[in-house]
């Protein structure tokens, strides 16, 4: 019996262990799934509370959030395979609207929250600070308001905090400096104010800082130079001021530096091309930087974008861009660069930049010849802007090689020669600015082939001959400026068939003749019309009454005769009216005093008679 009793005891223990082992390997599924542990129920209650505060769910993503469906099968929910607790909450881009319930802080095993691209509003719940395992918090592109919760700093494992494009206010908490694992801090395009906390320099793990589009102010802290792993620093469109810390230029890991539209000063160190070997983009436009450009940038072989526009840089550009094979964007406009006879030689070094899309050097002091090497630049080039300089020479015939050009800006230089007929081959061209030069010859009719052209300025040159009727094929032009040339002949009626002309039609200061056809009434969207100082004759067309959006109408210094037509009373938006130095006669119409926006009126040097009105502009 003793042996038998002992055997029974051993058998019972073995059975227990056997059953336990079966549970561990996944047997008895009905029994296991029927067990509702306390943590599981806590997660379920928290998610249902979150659902209760979502009042718009256009795709029905939370429809599965109910007790009849296993929690770990709910849409957007990921559970840990072992303990079945919720570790991920991903509801990005679902069109959800509502507030985020503070019960999110009860999901104690949560590592990942992604609610970006929705319309959540209200505050970021401070209860998120009760999630010590949280690594990712992405709230990008919502309507969260209020302050960044201080409790967020209790998420000691947080790696990514992305809350750009919300409505957050207040300062950036100094306490963020305690997030010692933080790699990405992106809180751009909010309403944040105050100074940048020095404590961010303590977060040695930071790799990406994006604070652009806020109202931050004050100087940039030297402590930013302590972030040895920093790769991206974006501080655009704030109110930062003072001297830019040179130590940041020694961060060898830096790939992108963007400081556009602040009030920062300083210079680019001569060693920039060596100290930042990984540099891909530098955007510092709209500041107060000065000095010369470092020649060492010739070694920045990974450079893709270089924007120093609207600063005070000066001197010659001695940089060779021959090694920057990935360069796509070069913007140095509105500085004081140039002044030598070979100012534009660096353009030739860019002929190997096969990805180049933008060159903007406008509003500097560049002089010397416009290099023919422009014709050898990448066919990817879309924008060529060299206006407001002192550039001489002619427009290269080979410019037609740049078949993807969208904009040409060569206005206000000292260019001579003719406008190449080959321009008509640039079928993607939308803007053509050649005004303010000394160009001669006739306007090539091939320009009429540019069906996508929206703006054309050829004013202030020495162009002669007639206005090509082919311009009428440019059916989406909104601006045409041909003033101050030596153009002759009559205005082709095709010009008046361009329905989109709205910003301006300027034909002033030429030698044009003939009458103005009634087709001018088709320009119903035109705001500015100047045909003064020509040899036009005949009556002022009554059809001008159709141009009801006109604000400026200048017909002075011509040979118009007859009376001022009554139909001009329809020009309710007119602010400036110049009919001076013609042969107009009759009485000055009373309706002129009733045009409430009229501020400037010139009727001098005509043959008017009778009383002068006394109200309105005549006062």
XYZ file of C-alpha atoms in Angstrom:
619
model
C 0.000 0.000 0.000
C 2.839 2.289 0.718
C 4.266 1.738 -2.730
C 0.786 2.124 -4.284
C 0.101 5.422 -2.475
C 3.440 6.791 -3.577
C 2.753 5.805 -7.173
C -0.617 7.618 -7.170
C 0.999 10.825 -5.871
C 3.675 10.732 -8.554
C 1.048 10.175 -11.252
C -1.034 13.187 -10.135
C 1.996 15.527 -10.190
C 3.000 14.267 -13.633
C -0.487 14.905 -14.951
C -0.401 18.493 -13.714
C 2.954 19.166 -15.385
C 1.758 17.509 -18.579
C -1.324 19.733 -18.733
C 0.778 22.791 -18.017
C 3.160 21.913 -20.836
C 0.235 21.543 -23.231
C -0.957 25.029 -22.269
C 2.497 26.463 -22.926
C 2.712 24.966 -26.406
C -0.722 26.256 -27.386
C -3.119 23.321 -26.723
C -6.532 23.818 -25.142
C -7.159 27.067 -27.158
C -10.773 27.343 -26.031
C -9.746 27.380 -22.414
C -6.955 29.913 -22.951
C -8.943 32.447 -25.018
C -11.683 32.303 -22.479
C -9.423 33.736 -19.790
C -9.698 37.572 -19.443
C -6.744 38.835 -17.513
C -6.852 42.202 -15.779
C -4.281 43.930 -18.066
C -6.083 42.756 -21.189
C -9.357 44.193 -19.917
C -7.622 47.454 -19.013
C -6.356 47.832 -22.590
C -9.783 47.022 -23.957
C -11.465 49.638 -21.752
C -8.869 52.255 -22.701
C -9.370 51.678 -26.434
C -13.148 51.804 -26.108
C -12.742 55.120 -24.270
C -10.576 56.378 -27.129
C -13.239 55.265 -29.607
C -15.950 57.092 -27.656
C -14.249 60.438 -28.293
C -13.905 59.912 -32.053
C -17.031 61.541 -33.498
C -16.253 61.137 -37.200
C -14.933 57.917 -38.711
C -15.561 58.062 -42.488
C -13.878 54.735 -43.256
C -15.284 52.857 -40.286
C -11.854 51.893 -39.016
C -13.056 51.622 -35.394
C -16.077 49.528 -36.320
C -14.181 46.408 -35.267
C -13.520 47.937 -31.845
C -16.146 46.015 -29.895
C -16.193 43.172 -27.389
C -17.372 40.604 -29.938
C -13.999 40.800 -31.711
C -10.732 39.782 -30.079
C -8.858 42.903 -29.014
C -5.727 42.037 -30.973
C -7.794 41.869 -34.168
C -9.065 45.433 -33.864
C -8.092 47.631 -36.784
C -4.897 49.583 -36.125
C -4.009 47.576 -33.015
C -0.905 45.429 -32.580
C -0.421 43.209 -29.522
C 2.677 41.565 -28.138
C 2.655 37.864 -29.141
C 3.413 36.630 -25.613
C 1.357 38.623 -23.132
C -1.240 39.971 -25.644
C -0.985 43.549 -24.391
C -1.381 46.444 -26.852
C 1.983 47.728 -28.077
C 1.010 49.723 -31.190
C -1.811 52.132 -31.982
C -1.728 53.100 -35.663
C -4.664 55.111 -37.018
C -2.824 57.342 -39.485
C -4.566 58.821 -42.531
C -8.064 57.622 -41.619
C -9.945 60.951 -41.702
C -10.780 60.679 -38.013
C -12.149 63.637 -36.094
C -12.422 64.032 -32.351
C -10.227 64.384 -29.286
C -7.705 61.944 -27.862
C -8.978 60.394 -24.648
C -6.697 60.602 -21.593
C -7.343 56.853 -21.232
C -4.535 56.424 -23.760
C -2.296 56.657 -20.687
C -3.705 53.317 -19.472
C -2.149 51.412 -22.397
C 0.908 50.843 -20.287
C 2.693 48.539 -22.747
C 2.330 50.963 -25.657
C 5.486 51.599 -27.659
C 4.074 53.191 -30.797
C 1.356 55.830 -31.385
C 0.687 57.096 -34.905
C -2.331 59.373 -35.396
C -0.909 61.547 -38.174
C -2.972 63.029 -41.002
C -6.305 63.120 -39.169
C -8.297 65.893 -37.531
C -7.825 65.273 -33.822
C -8.286 68.427 -31.764
C -8.054 69.396 -28.121
C -4.881 69.041 -26.077
C -2.280 66.322 -26.153
C -3.294 64.338 -23.042
C -0.662 64.696 -20.307
C -1.510 61.094 -19.382
C 0.755 60.066 -22.272
C 3.502 60.681 -19.738
C 2.382 57.460 -18.008
C 3.708 55.381 -20.926
C 7.323 54.622 -19.960
C 7.776 52.192 -22.861
C 6.655 54.685 -25.539
C 9.207 55.095 -28.347
C 7.206 56.793 -31.140
C 4.601 59.530 -30.798
C 3.474 60.838 -34.198
C 0.663 63.405 -34.163
C 1.626 65.137 -37.422
C -1.009 67.126 -39.350
C -3.894 67.333 -36.901
C -5.451 70.183 -34.935
C -4.025 69.531 -31.480
C -3.816 72.728 -29.447
C -2.568 73.806 -26.067
C 0.945 73.346 -24.789
C 3.343 70.465 -25.155
C 2.660 68.493 -21.946
C 5.527 68.524 -19.468
C 4.647 64.941 -18.512
C 5.918 63.874 -21.914
C 9.402 63.958 -20.423
C 8.476 60.895 -18.302
C 8.484 58.838 -21.514
C 12.111 58.055 -20.959
C 12.334 55.717 -23.977
C 10.888 58.191 -26.474
C 12.852 58.198 -29.734
C 10.534 60.120 -32.078
C 8.190 63.002 -31.254
C 6.458 64.349 -34.361
C 3.723 66.956 -33.859
C 4.262 69.271 -36.834
C 1.288 71.028 -38.450
C -0.914 71.393 -35.415
C -1.966 74.388 -33.301
C 0.362 74.020 -30.343
C 1.197 77.142 -28.344
C 3.612 78.203 -25.641
C 7.293 77.497 -25.159
C 9.265 74.408 -26.002
C 9.600 72.803 -22.552
C 13.065 72.901 -21.061
C 12.286 69.438 -19.712
C 12.613 67.930 -23.211
C 16.321 67.911 -22.449
C 15.634 64.909 -20.193
C 14.601 62.681 -23.114
C 18.037 61.174 -23.419
C 17.049 58.718 -26.172
C 15.267 61.245 -28.398
C 16.443 61.159 -32.014
C 13.718 63.051 -33.888
C 12.070 66.248 -32.643
C 9.635 67.592 -35.226
C 7.201 70.284 -34.048
C 7.173 72.540 -37.125
C 4.289 74.746 -38.267
C 2.647 75.418 -34.932
C 2.308 78.603 -32.866
C 5.215 78.004 -30.508
C 6.916 81.025 -28.967
C 9.841 81.861 -26.737
C 13.491 80.883 -26.947
C 15.064 77.609 -27.946
C 15.967 75.855 -24.683
C 19.667 75.251 -24.107
C 18.777 71.886 -22.596
C 18.372 70.379 -26.082
C 22.152 70.360 -26.234
C 22.068 67.646 -23.562
C 20.216 65.190 -25.834
C 23.258 63.735 -27.525
C 21.120 61.261 -29.480
C 19.297 63.982 -31.469
C 19.596 63.513 -35.209
C 16.679 65.495 -36.631
C 15.348 68.836 -35.329
C 12.534 70.519 -37.249
C 11.051 73.670 -35.686
C 10.247 75.657 -38.843
C 7.134 77.796 -39.197
C 6.735 78.928 -35.574
C 7.272 82.197 -33.702
C 10.432 81.254 -31.853
C 12.855 84.073 -31.131
C 16.173 85.004 -29.615
C 19.597 83.663 -30.398
C 20.542 80.116 -31.251
C 22.332 78.411 -28.417
C 25.939 77.316 -28.718
C 24.828 74.033 -27.139
C 23.410 72.954 -30.501
C 27.018 72.436 -31.502
C 27.227 69.639 -28.908
C 24.857 67.416 -30.900
C 27.487 65.327 -32.638
C 24.908 63.068 -34.319
C 22.769 65.905 -35.684
C 21.949 65.357 -39.352
C 18.984 67.699 -39.965
C 18.436 71.175 -38.499
C 15.403 73.056 -39.839
C 14.570 76.376 -38.200
C 13.009 78.259 -41.143
C 10.442 81.032 -40.798
C 10.873 81.986 -37.171
C 12.214 85.119 -35.499
C 15.658 83.866 -34.534
C 18.284 86.594 -34.466
C 21.887 87.227 -33.602
C 25.088 85.506 -34.572
C 24.805 81.961 -35.871
C 26.951 79.612 -33.721
C 29.993 78.583 -35.817
C 30.226 75.319 -33.864
C 27.267 73.966 -35.836
C 29.412 74.081 -38.983
C 31.705 71.511 -37.323
C 29.026 68.814 -37.010
C 30.365 66.337 -39.548
C 27.112 64.377 -39.537
C 25.066 67.383 -40.719
C 23.240 66.723 -44.002
C 20.682 69.524 -44.076
C 20.852 73.019 -42.626
C 17.777 75.187 -43.214
C 17.461 78.636 -41.623
C 15.392 80.516 -44.224
C 13.589 83.743 -43.228
C 15.052 84.622 -39.856
C 17.336 87.458 -38.763
C 20.544 85.530 -38.278
C 23.964 86.912 -39.095
C 27.464 85.541 -39.476
C 29.505 84.072 -42.296
C 30.252 80.722 -43.867
C 33.603 79.349 -42.601
C 36.323 78.876 -45.197
C 36.534 75.174 -44.254
C 32.816 74.500 -44.820
C 33.391 72.062 -47.690
C 35.737 70.006 -45.529
C 34.027 70.140 -42.137
C 30.632 69.043 -43.512
C 31.484 66.093 -45.776
C 27.875 64.828 -45.711
C 26.266 68.151 -46.600
C 23.405 67.766 -49.066
C 21.445 70.962 -48.558
C 22.075 74.406 -47.135
C 19.177 76.873 -47.098
C 19.986 80.154 -45.344
C 18.077 82.626 -47.538
C 16.384 85.669 -46.060
C 18.885 86.444 -43.285
C 21.821 88.809 -42.684
C 24.742 86.535 -43.512
C 27.701 88.223 -45.159
C 31.266 87.678 -46.296
C 32.616 85.731 -49.250
C 31.684 82.229 -50.322
C 34.200 79.565 -49.257
C 36.130 77.970 -52.108
C 36.121 74.739 -50.085
C 32.522 74.174 -51.221
C 34.142 72.814 -54.381
C 34.691 69.642 -52.317
C 31.036 69.289 -51.310
C 30.474 66.391 -53.680
C 27.155 65.370 -52.082
C 25.624 68.845 -52.372
C 22.109 68.878 -53.825
C 20.775 72.326 -52.904
C 22.519 75.613 -52.104
C 20.293 78.592 -51.249
C 21.890 81.760 -49.876
C 19.415 84.217 -51.424
C 18.516 87.551 -49.824
C 21.631 87.989 -47.719
C 24.698 90.219 -47.974
C 27.322 87.915 -49.452
C 29.842 89.676 -51.662
C 32.866 89.092 -53.858
C 33.470 86.703 -56.702
C 32.201 83.142 -56.826
C 35.286 80.947 -57.101
C 33.507 77.684 -56.375
C 33.749 74.820 -58.838
C 30.581 72.756 -58.924
C 32.118 70.112 -61.168
C 32.064 67.474 -58.405
C 28.497 68.188 -57.308
C 26.906 65.715 -59.694
C 23.661 65.664 -57.683
C 23.218 69.434 -57.558
C 19.612 70.347 -58.379
C 19.089 73.799 -56.846
C 21.416 76.822 -56.862
C 19.908 80.064 -55.575
C 22.199 83.015 -54.860
C 19.862 85.848 -55.849
C 19.661 89.202 -54.054
C 23.189 89.476 -52.683
C 26.198 91.617 -53.630
C 28.086 88.919 -55.485
C 30.238 89.618 -58.512
C 32.046 92.644 -59.814
C 34.732 91.036 -62.000
C 35.041 90.440 -65.732
C 34.853 86.656 -65.422
C 32.075 86.547 -62.865
C 30.066 83.787 -64.485
C 32.847 81.315 -65.231
C 31.548 79.076 -62.441
C 28.468 78.363 -64.578
C 30.701 76.404 -66.942
C 31.688 74.112 -64.064
C 28.044 73.028 -63.754
C 27.792 71.428 -67.174
C 28.322 68.019 -65.544
C 25.479 68.560 -63.055
C 23.005 66.361 -64.887
C 20.236 66.837 -62.300
C 20.329 70.625 -62.214
C 16.848 72.201 -62.188
C 17.250 75.772 -60.884
C 19.895 78.466 -61.313
C 18.969 81.821 -59.803
C 21.608 84.545 -59.675
C 19.334 87.576 -60.055
C 19.815 90.924 -58.300
C 23.576 90.782 -57.763
C 26.540 92.593 -59.320
C 27.575 89.935 -61.810
C 29.145 91.330 -64.958
C 31.091 90.028 -67.920
C 29.819 87.959 -70.809
C 26.894 85.606 -70.606
C 28.730 82.303 -71.184
C 27.767 80.178 -74.173
C 28.200 77.179 -71.860
C 24.648 77.848 -70.682
C 23.573 75.910 -73.747
C 25.442 72.870 -72.369
C 23.739 72.789 -68.993
C 21.531 69.881 -68.019
C 18.349 69.382 -70.017
C 16.698 69.006 -66.588
C 17.071 72.770 -66.076
C 13.688 74.397 -65.477
C 14.547 77.865 -64.185
C 17.323 80.183 -65.406
C 17.223 83.521 -63.605
C 20.054 86.023 -64.131
C 18.127 89.308 -64.146
C 19.162 92.585 -62.485
C 22.890 92.272 -63.009
C 25.415 93.881 -65.385
C 25.782 90.950 -67.759
C 26.820 91.643 -71.338
C 26.957 89.608 -74.524
C 24.196 87.913 -76.468
C 21.599 85.249 -75.748
C 23.180 81.973 -76.930
C 21.412 80.331 -79.860
C 21.932 76.988 -78.129
C 19.596 77.970 -75.303
C 17.028 75.944 -77.215
C 18.867 72.814 -76.008
C 17.343 73.362 -72.572
C 14.060 71.810 -73.628
C 12.599 71.634 -70.101
C 12.969 75.322 -69.313
C 9.897 76.769 -67.633
C 11.291 80.223 -66.881
C 13.947 82.491 -68.422
C 14.894 85.624 -66.493
C 17.492 87.843 -68.175
C 15.830 91.224 -67.646
C 17.705 94.381 -66.615
C 21.155 93.514 -67.856
C 23.253 94.842 -70.736
C 22.560 92.167 -73.299
C 22.799 92.998 -76.981
C 22.013 91.222 -80.233
C 18.719 89.697 -81.270
C 16.185 87.464 -79.614
C 16.999 83.979 -80.967
C 14.314 82.491 -83.172
C 15.153 79.170 -81.491
C 13.340 80.304 -78.327
C 10.195 79.099 -80.031
C 11.410 75.534 -79.530
C 11.110 75.757 -75.736
C 7.565 74.388 -75.673
C 7.399 74.232 -71.833
C 8.330 77.883 -71.318
C 5.907 79.780 -69.068
C 7.795 82.998 -68.239
C 10.072 85.015 -70.514
C 11.691 88.112 -68.991
C 14.022 89.974 -71.374
C 13.113 93.588 -70.580
C 15.613 96.306 -69.712
C 18.422 95.306 -72.080
C 19.668 96.620 -75.429
C 18.263 93.893 -77.651
C 17.740 94.787 -81.294
C 16.066 93.362 -84.381
C 12.514 92.093 -84.655
C 10.521 89.985 -82.252
C 10.606 86.449 -83.672
C 7.187 85.125 -84.650
C 8.263 81.757 -83.237
C 7.487 83.066 -79.750
C 3.881 82.457 -80.737
C 4.632 78.722 -80.535
C 4.982 78.989 -76.748
C 1.435 77.949 -75.948
C 2.169 77.662 -72.186
C 3.552 81.194 -71.878
C 1.903 83.205 -69.091
C 4.248 86.189 -68.697
C 6.321 87.948 -71.377
C 8.294 91.159 -70.790
C 10.340 92.621 -73.648
C 10.052 96.276 -72.619
C 12.909 98.817 -72.622
C 14.936 97.434 -75.494
C 15.593 98.587 -79.067
C 13.274 96.135 -80.768
C 11.715 97.176 -84.051
C 9.298 95.921 -86.653
C 5.727 94.855 -86.024
C 4.131 92.946 -83.185
C 3.756 89.360 -84.434
C 0.144 88.322 -84.929
C 1.302 84.868 -83.803
C 1.231 86.153 -80.212
C -2.487 85.497 -80.370
C -1.712 81.781 -80.079
C -0.404 82.359 -76.551
C -3.877 81.898 -75.156
C -2.982 81.811 -71.455
C -0.868 84.962 -71.275
C -1.677 87.094 -68.249
C 1.078 89.695 -68.758
C 2.487 91.206 -71.969
C 4.906 94.141 -71.724
C 6.340 95.499 -74.996
C 6.694 99.153 -73.990
C 9.672 101.444 -74.666
C 10.881 99.930 -77.934
C 10.713 101.026 -81.585
C 7.844 98.827 -82.675
C 5.851 99.972 -85.675
C 2.653 99.095 -87.504
C -0.769 98.464 -86.048
C -1.638 96.215 -83.141
C -2.789 92.839 -84.461
C -6.376 92.143 -83.415
C -5.219 88.657 -82.377
C -3.700 90.275 -79.281
C -7.175 91.242 -78.134
C -8.356 87.635 -78.423
C -6.255 86.476 -75.471
C -8.948 86.109 -72.795
C -6.538 85.586 -69.914
C -4.692 88.917 -70.216
C -5.265 90.276 -66.744
C -2.195 91.705 -65.022
C -1.096 94.095 -67.765
C -0.909 94.910 -71.461
C 1.768 97.552 -71.987
C 2.451 98.818 -75.509
C 3.509 102.325 -74.464
C 6.392 104.379 -75.888
C 6.590 102.835 -79.335
C 5.776 103.984 -82.891
C 2.526 102.081 -83.278
C -0.219 103.451 -85.527
C -3.828 102.868 -86.484
C -7.024 102.718 -84.517
C -7.845 100.479 -81.592
C -10.302 97.813 -82.762
C -13.512 97.095 -80.855
C -12.019 93.658 -80.068
C -10.301 95.337 -77.124
C -13.555 94.834 -75.251
C -12.720 91.113 -75.096
C -10.095 91.814 -72.431
C -12.644 91.552 -69.661
C -10.080 90.559 -67.015
C -7.477 93.241 -67.762
C -6.363 95.437 -64.841
C -3.665 97.608 -66.486
C -3.699 98.943 -70.055
C -1.048 101.401 -71.228
C -0.798 102.354 -74.909
C 0.425 105.908 -74.312
C 3.057 107.739 -76.379
C 2.361 106.141 -79.758
C 0.703 107.341 -82.946
C -2.732 105.788 -82.443
C -5.628 107.665 -83.972
C -9.393 107.529 -84.352
C -11.971 107.491 -81.599
C -11.506 105.988 -78.186
C -13.344 102.691 -78.656
C -16.642 102.497 -76.814
C -15.959 98.766 -76.439
C -13.543 99.616 -73.602
C -16.654 99.490 -71.445
C -16.287 95.697 -71.497
C -13.009 95.962 -69.593
C -14.796 96.393 -66.288
C -11.837 95.327 -64.138
C -9.518 98.051 -65.447
C -7.774 100.013 -62.711
C -5.293 101.870 -64.931
C -6.072 103.146 -68.426
C -3.398 105.265 -70.098
C -4.067 106.536 -73.640
C -2.060 109.763 -73.424
C 0.227 111.234 -76.090
C -1.505 109.824 -79.145
C -3.814 111.283 -81.821
C -7.217 110.171 -80.562
C -10.048 112.499 -81.491
C -13.738 112.856 -80.798
C -15.310 112.909 -77.378
C -14.800 110.730 -74.336
C -17.349 107.945 -74.857
C -20.161 107.662 -72.313
C -19.522 103.921 -72.163
C -16.427 104.510 -70.030
C -18.814 105.111 -67.138
C -18.843 101.307 -66.819
C -15.238 101.333 -65.591
C -16.240 101.231 -61.941
C -12.812 99.995 -60.765
C -10.752 102.658 -62.541
C -8.202 104.386 -60.304
C -5.914 106.057 -62.872
C -7.109 107.536 -66.168
C -4.765 109.395 -68.512
C -6.171 110.811 -71.751
C -3.731 113.715 -71.994
C -2.065 115.100 -75.140
C -4.597 113.940 -77.717
C -7.137 115.758 -79.936
C -10.164 115.007 -77.820
C -13.005 117.495 -77.810
C -16.473 118.071 -76.410
C -17.396 118.331 -72.771
C -15.773 116.585 -69.859
C -18.378 113.952 -68.869
C -20.056 114.371 -65.485
C -19.878 110.625 -64.806
C -16.127 110.958 -64.140
C -16.915 112.590 -60.799
C -18.986 109.549 -59.828
C -16.179 106.999 -60.296
C -15.481 106.424 -56.612
C -12.058 104.739 -57.023
C -10.657 107.334 -59.437
C -7.654 109.022 -57.772
C -5.582 110.220 -60.755
C -7.061 111.930 -63.818
C -5.108 113.686 -66.582
C -7.095 115.352 -69.362
C -4.546 118.064 -70.205
C -3.553 119.156 -73.720
C -6.824 118.383 -75.469
C -9.634 120.583 -76.841
C -12.323 120.169 -74.248
C -14.886 122.884 -73.696
C -17.676 123.669 -71.304
C -17.787 123.474 -67.495
C -15.446 121.328 -65.452
C -17.143 118.937 -62.981
C -16.525 119.785 -59.344
C -17.091 116.589 -57.379
C -15.178 113.372 -56.877
C -11.659 113.418 -58.262
C -12.148 117.024 -59.435
C -12.216 118.216 -55.843
